[in-house]
PDB file of C-alpha atoms in Angstrom:
ATOM      1  CA  CYS A 584      21.695  24.909  72.322  1.00  0.00           C
ATOM      2  CA  LYS A 585      23.866  27.814  71.195  1.00  0.00           C
ATOM      3  CA  TYR A 586      26.142  27.719  74.278  1.00  0.00           C
ATOM      4  CA  LEU A 587      26.097  23.970  75.012  1.00  0.00           C
ATOM      5  CA  THR A 588      29.692  22.765  75.463  1.00  0.00           C
ATOM      6  CA  SER A 589      29.193  19.227  76.779  1.00  0.00           C
ATOM      7  CA  VAL A 590      26.502  16.644  77.289  1.00  0.00           C
ATOM      8  CA  ASN A 591      26.315  13.512  79.439  1.00  0.00           C
ATOM      9  CA  MET A 592      24.239  10.639  78.005  1.00  0.00           C
ATOM     10  CA  PRO A 593      24.603   7.751  80.496  1.00  0.00           C
ATOM     11  CA  ASP A 594      21.376   5.815  79.800  1.00  0.00           C
ATOM     12  CA  VAL A 595      20.373   7.112  76.372  1.00  0.00           C
ATOM     13  CA  ARG A 596      19.788   4.608  73.572  1.00  0.00           C
ATOM     14  CA  VAL A 597      18.913   6.920  70.669  1.00  0.00           C
ATOM     15  CA  ILE A 598      20.194  10.344  69.661  1.00  0.00           C
ATOM     16  CA  GLY A 599      17.376  11.784  67.554  1.00  0.00           C
ATOM     17  CA  LYS A 600      17.324  13.611  64.252  1.00  0.00           C
ATOM     18  CA  GLN A 601      19.036  17.029  64.529  1.00  0.00           C
ATOM     19  CA  ALA A 602      19.325  16.556  68.311  1.00  0.00           C
ATOM     20  CA  PHE A 603      22.438  18.740  68.585  1.00  0.00           C
ATOM     21  CA  ASP A 604      22.072  20.657  65.330  1.00  0.00           C
ATOM     22  CA  VAL A 605      23.158  24.296  65.661  1.00  0.00           C
ATOM     23  CA  CYS A 606      25.249  23.697  68.814  1.00  0.00           C
ATOM     24  CA  PRO A 607      28.424  25.484  67.661  1.00  0.00           C
ATOM     25  CA  GLU A 608      30.268  25.146  70.990  1.00  0.00           C
ATOM     26  CA  LEU A 609      29.767  21.369  71.239  1.00  0.00           C
ATOM     27  CA  ARG A 610      33.089  20.267  69.757  1.00  0.00           C
ATOM     28  CA  GLU A 611      33.960  17.238  71.890  1.00  0.00           C
ATOM     29  CA  ILE A 612      31.404  14.476  72.043  1.00  0.00           C
ATOM     30  CA  ALA A 613      31.545  11.223  74.001  1.00  0.00           C
ATOM     31  CA  ILE A 614      29.054   8.677  72.702  1.00  0.00           C
ATOM     32  CA  PRO A 615      28.568   5.890  75.272  1.00  0.00           C
ATOM     33  CA  ALA A 616      28.291   2.208  74.384  1.00  0.00           C
ATOM     34  CA  CYS A 617      24.553   2.237  75.194  1.00  0.00           C
ATOM     35  CA  ILE A 618      23.781   4.368  72.093  1.00  0.00           C
ATOM     36  CA  GLU A 619      22.141   2.150  69.472  1.00  0.00           C
ATOM     37  CA  SER A 620      21.385   4.757  66.811  1.00  0.00           C
ATOM     38  CA  ILE A 621      22.105   8.359  65.893  1.00  0.00           C
ATOM     39  CA  GLY A 622      19.551  10.260  63.828  1.00  0.00           C
ATOM     40  CA  GLU A 623      19.967  12.245  60.657  1.00  0.00           C
ATOM     41  CA  GLU A 624      22.049  15.430  61.002  1.00  0.00           C
ATOM     42  CA  ALA A 625      22.309  14.931  64.778  1.00  0.00           C
ATOM     43  CA  PHE A 626      25.602  16.857  64.928  1.00  0.00           C
ATOM     44  CA  SER A 627      25.511  18.694  61.598  1.00  0.00           C
ATOM     45  CA  TYR A 628      25.439  22.267  62.994  1.00  0.00           C
ATOM     46  CA  GLY A 629      23.054  23.640  60.386  1.00  0.00           C
ATOM     47  CA  SER A 630      23.754  25.972  57.498  1.00  0.00           C
ATOM     48  CA  ASP A 631      24.317  29.100  59.600  1.00  0.00           C
ATOM     49  CA  ASN A 632      27.563  27.812  61.148  1.00  0.00           C
ATOM     50  CA  LYS A 633      30.971  27.230  59.638  1.00  0.00           C
ATOM     51  CA  GLU A 634      32.536  23.802  59.539  1.00  0.00           C
ATOM     52  CA  GLN A 635      34.483  23.126  62.701  1.00  0.00           C
ATOM     53  CA  VAL A 636      36.875  20.550  64.070  1.00  0.00           C
ATOM     54  CA  MET A 637      35.149  17.927  66.170  1.00  0.00           C
ATOM     55  CA  LYS A 638      36.615  15.287  68.436  1.00  0.00           C
ATOM     56  CA  VAL A 639      34.232  12.385  68.851  1.00  0.00           C
ATOM     57  CA  THR A 640      34.761   9.339  71.058  1.00  0.00           C
ATOM     58  CA  ILE A 641      32.567   6.294  70.582  1.00  0.00           C
ATOM     59  CA  GLU A 642      32.708   3.679  73.332  1.00  0.00           C
ATOM     60  CA  LYS A 643      30.827   0.992  71.383  1.00  0.00           C
ATOM     61  CA  THR A 644      32.921  -1.635  69.555  1.00  0.00           C
ATOM     62  CA  THR A 645      30.397  -1.835  66.710  1.00  0.00           C
ATOM     63  CA  PRO A 646      29.097   1.308  65.022  1.00  0.00           C
ATOM     64  CA  PRO A 647      25.644   2.486  66.036  1.00  0.00           C
ATOM     65  CA  GLU A 648      23.035   2.765  63.313  1.00  0.00           C
ATOM     66  CA  MET A 649      23.563   6.107  61.623  1.00  0.00           C
ATOM     67  CA  GLY A 650      21.156   8.439  59.845  1.00  0.00           C
ATOM     68  CA  LYS A 651      22.262  10.596  56.926  1.00  0.00           C
ATOM     69  CA  ASN A 652      24.787  13.404  57.393  1.00  0.00           C
ATOM     70  CA  VAL A 653      25.279  12.861  61.133  1.00  0.00           C
ATOM     71  CA  PHE A 654      28.634  14.677  61.133  1.00  0.00           C
ATOM     72  CA  GLU A 655      28.148  16.538  57.859  1.00  0.00           C
ATOM     73  CA  LYS A 656      29.643  19.926  58.736  1.00  0.00           C
ATOM     74  CA  THR A 657      32.915  18.841  60.259  1.00  0.00           C
ATOM     75  CA  ALA A 658      36.180  20.444  59.201  1.00  0.00           C
ATOM     76  CA  ASP A 659      39.424  18.753  58.214  1.00  0.00           C
ATOM     77  CA  GLY A 660      41.107  17.421  61.330  1.00  0.00           C
ATOM     78  CA  SER A 661      37.899  16.100  62.874  1.00  0.00           C
ATOM     79  CA  THR A 662      38.403  12.692  64.454  1.00  0.00           C
ATOM     80  CA  VAL A 663      36.529   9.794  65.958  1.00  0.00           C
ATOM     81  CA  THR A 664      38.310   7.631  68.529  1.00  0.00           C
ATOM     82  CA  ILE A 665      36.986   4.095  68.673  1.00  0.00           C
ATOM     83  CA  PRO A 666      37.612   1.279  71.171  1.00  0.00           C
ATOM     84  CA  GLU A 667      40.620  -0.988  70.910  1.00  0.00           C
ATOM     85  CA  GLY A 668      39.952  -3.998  68.689  1.00  0.00           C
ATOM     86  CA  SER A 669      37.112  -2.369  66.744  1.00  0.00           C
ATOM     87  CA  LEU A 670      38.878  -0.869  63.706  1.00  0.00           C
ATOM     88  CA  THR A 671      37.592  -3.461  61.225  1.00  0.00           C
ATOM     89  CA  ASN A 672      34.037  -2.951  62.508  1.00  0.00           C
ATOM     90  CA  TYR A 673      34.184   0.745  61.609  1.00  0.00           C
ATOM     91  CA  LEU A 674      36.287   0.375  58.438  1.00  0.00           C
ATOM     92  CA  PRO A 675      35.464  -3.103  57.087  1.00  0.00           C
ATOM     93  CA  ASP A 676      36.794  -2.359  53.580  1.00  0.00           C
ATOM     94  CA  LEU A 677      40.230  -1.195  54.746  1.00  0.00           C
ATOM     95  CA  ASP A 678      43.026  -3.752  54.400  1.00  0.00           C
ATOM     96  CA  VAL A 679      45.132  -3.060  57.485  1.00  0.00           C
ATOM     97  CA  THR A 680      47.929  -5.260  56.121  1.00  0.00           C
ATOM     98  CA  SER A 681      48.593  -3.026  53.088  1.00  0.00           C
ATOM     99  CA  THR A 682      49.508   0.547  52.378  1.00  0.00           C
ATOM    100  CA  PHE A 683      46.838   2.817  50.950  1.00  0.00           C
ATOM    101  CA  GLU A 684      47.047   6.036  48.964  1.00  0.00           C
ATOM    102  CA  LYS A 685      44.253   8.194  50.366  1.00  0.00           C
ATOM    103  CA  GLN A 686      43.870   9.268  53.967  1.00  0.00           C
ATOM    104  CA  SER A 687      40.147   9.317  53.206  1.00  0.00           C
ATOM    105  CA  ASP A 688      40.319   5.501  53.365  1.00  0.00           C
ATOM    106  CA  MET A 689      40.545   6.071  57.131  1.00  0.00           C
ATOM    107  CA  MET A 690      37.339   8.123  57.236  1.00  0.00           C
ATOM    108  CA  TRP A 691      34.112   7.017  58.888  1.00  0.00           C
ATOM    109  CA  LYS A 692      31.086   9.297  58.535  1.00  0.00           C
ATOM    110  CA  ASN A 693      33.275  12.308  57.627  1.00  0.00           C
ATOM    111  CA  LEU A 694      35.615  11.764  60.617  1.00  0.00           C
ATOM    112  CA  LEU A 695      39.200  10.465  60.577  1.00  0.00           C
ATOM    113  CA  VAL A 696      39.303   7.252  62.609  1.00  0.00           C
ATOM    114  CA  ALA A 697      41.764   7.004  65.488  1.00  0.00           C
ATOM    115  CA  ALA A 698      42.184   3.506  66.879  1.00  0.00           C
ATOM    116  CA  PRO A 699      44.201   3.231  70.107  1.00  0.00           C
ATOM    117  CA  ASP A 700      45.683  -0.112  69.059  1.00  0.00           C
ATOM    118  CA  TYR A 701      47.013   1.193  65.710  1.00  0.00           C
ATOM    119  CA  SER A 702      49.361   3.939  64.570  1.00  0.00           C
ATOM    120  CA  LEU A 703      48.836   5.702  61.258  1.00  0.00           C
ATOM    121  CA  ILE A 704      52.111   6.083  59.381  1.00  0.00           C
ATOM    122  CA  THR A 705      52.417   8.599  56.562  1.00  0.00           C
ATOM    123  CA  TYR A 706      55.033   8.081  53.873  1.00  0.00           C
ATOM    124  CA  THR A 707      55.836  11.036  51.628  1.00  0.00           C
ATOM    125  CA  ASP A 708      58.215  11.219  48.688  1.00  0.00           C
ATOM    126  CA  GLN A 709      59.213  14.886  48.737  1.00  0.00           C
ATOM    127  CA  GLU A 710      60.425  14.941  45.156  1.00  0.00           C
ATOM    128  CA  SER A 711      57.316  13.521  43.528  1.00  0.00           C
ATOM    129  CA  SER A 712      54.786  14.541  46.204  1.00  0.00           C
ATOM    130  CA  GLN A 713      53.518  10.962  46.319  1.00  0.00           C
ATOM    131  CA  THR A 714      51.995   9.975  49.660  1.00  0.00           C
ATOM    132  CA  ALA A 715      51.025   6.610  51.086  1.00  0.00           C
ATOM    133  CA  TYR A 716      49.666   5.503  54.436  1.00  0.00           C
ATOM    134  CA  ALA A 717      49.882   2.367  56.519  1.00  0.00           C
ATOM    135  CA  LEU A 718      48.376   1.208  59.772  1.00  0.00           C
ATOM    136  CA  VAL A 719      50.662  -0.598  62.170  1.00  0.00           C
ATOM    137  CA  LYS A 720      49.299  -2.446  65.156  1.00  0.00           C
ATOM    138  CA  SER A 721      50.821  -1.267  68.423  1.00  0.00           C
ATOM    139  CA  GLY A 722      53.919  -3.245  69.318  1.00  0.00           C
ATOM    140  CA  GLU A 723      54.477  -4.567  65.793  1.00  0.00           C
ATOM    141  CA  ALA A 724      57.405  -3.667  63.555  1.00  0.00           C
ATOM    142  CA  VAL A 725      57.000  -2.035  60.161  1.00  0.00           C
ATOM    143  CA  GLY A 726      58.213  -4.687  57.748  1.00  0.00           C
ATOM    144  CA  GLU A 727      59.532  -4.129  54.248  1.00  0.00           C
ATOM    145  CA  ALA A 728      56.246  -5.332  52.752  1.00  0.00           C
ATOM    146  CA  ARG A 729      54.471  -2.403  54.439  1.00  0.00           C
ATOM    147  CA  ILE A 730      56.719   0.265  52.916  1.00  0.00           C
ATOM    148  CA  PRO A 731      55.370   1.713  49.667  1.00  0.00           C
ATOM    149  CA  ALA A 732      57.487   1.680  46.533  1.00  0.00           C
ATOM    150  CA  PHE A 733      57.562   5.224  45.217  1.00  0.00           C
ATOM    151  CA  THR A 734      58.909   5.402  41.711  1.00  0.00           C
ATOM    152  CA  ARG A 735      60.801   8.075  39.831  1.00  0.00           C
ATOM    153  CA  ASP A 736      62.598   7.774  36.542  1.00  0.00           C
ATOM    154  CA  ASN A 737      66.374   7.241  36.887  1.00  0.00           C
ATOM    155  CA  TYR A 738      66.275   6.870  40.701  1.00  0.00           C
ATOM    156  CA  GLU A 739      66.784   3.886  42.924  1.00  0.00           C
ATOM    157  CA  LEU A 740      65.544   3.688  46.505  1.00  0.00           C
ATOM    158  CA  ALA A 741      68.559   3.524  48.806  1.00  0.00           C
ATOM    159  CA  GLY A 742      66.711   3.690  52.136  1.00  0.00           C
ATOM    160  CA  TRP A 743      64.214   5.591  54.197  1.00  0.00           C
ATOM    161  CA  ASN A 744      64.782   8.771  56.138  1.00  0.00           C
ATOM    162  CA  THR A 745      62.986   8.434  59.445  1.00  0.00           C
ATOM    163  CA  ALA A 746      64.335  11.539  61.173  1.00  0.00           C
ATOM    164  CA  ALA A 747      61.725  14.143  62.045  1.00  0.00           C
ATOM    165  CA  ASP A 748      63.946  16.966  60.779  1.00  0.00           C
ATOM    166  CA  GLY A 749      64.454  15.342  57.372  1.00  0.00           C
ATOM    167  CA  THR A 750      68.199  14.809  57.722  1.00  0.00           C
TER     168      THR A 750
END
């Protein structure tokens, strides 16, 4: 499996334990909707390989059953793209109507969730290094209630800078 770069799984229902372990070139994975379960360490890459960035796409609107450490050895920047309308199935504890302080709140099985019907907004206060995140459904406006209130002694918020260059 050392040189495997892609795999097609059209009629597979189960990905077994360590099925693609130690496949260092398999970095983009499409998991079809027919997959019902993924076994332990199926994509963990074993101890002899460094962590690497993975891009996973899952076509199923509800998460398949997952064994332990399925995507254990993924590096920062690894993502899972899920179908439109399925965000709350993958992240049931995330309140999509509020801001949150940790990007890890958007993690599912060690992968950052990307939902095509939401945009992840990052707010950063450069002076205090405070960061907050919000999810905004496509086509919706960011209302005042969704903007975090960063606080600093002796300062008053006068507005938000939305320019990419910081001006």
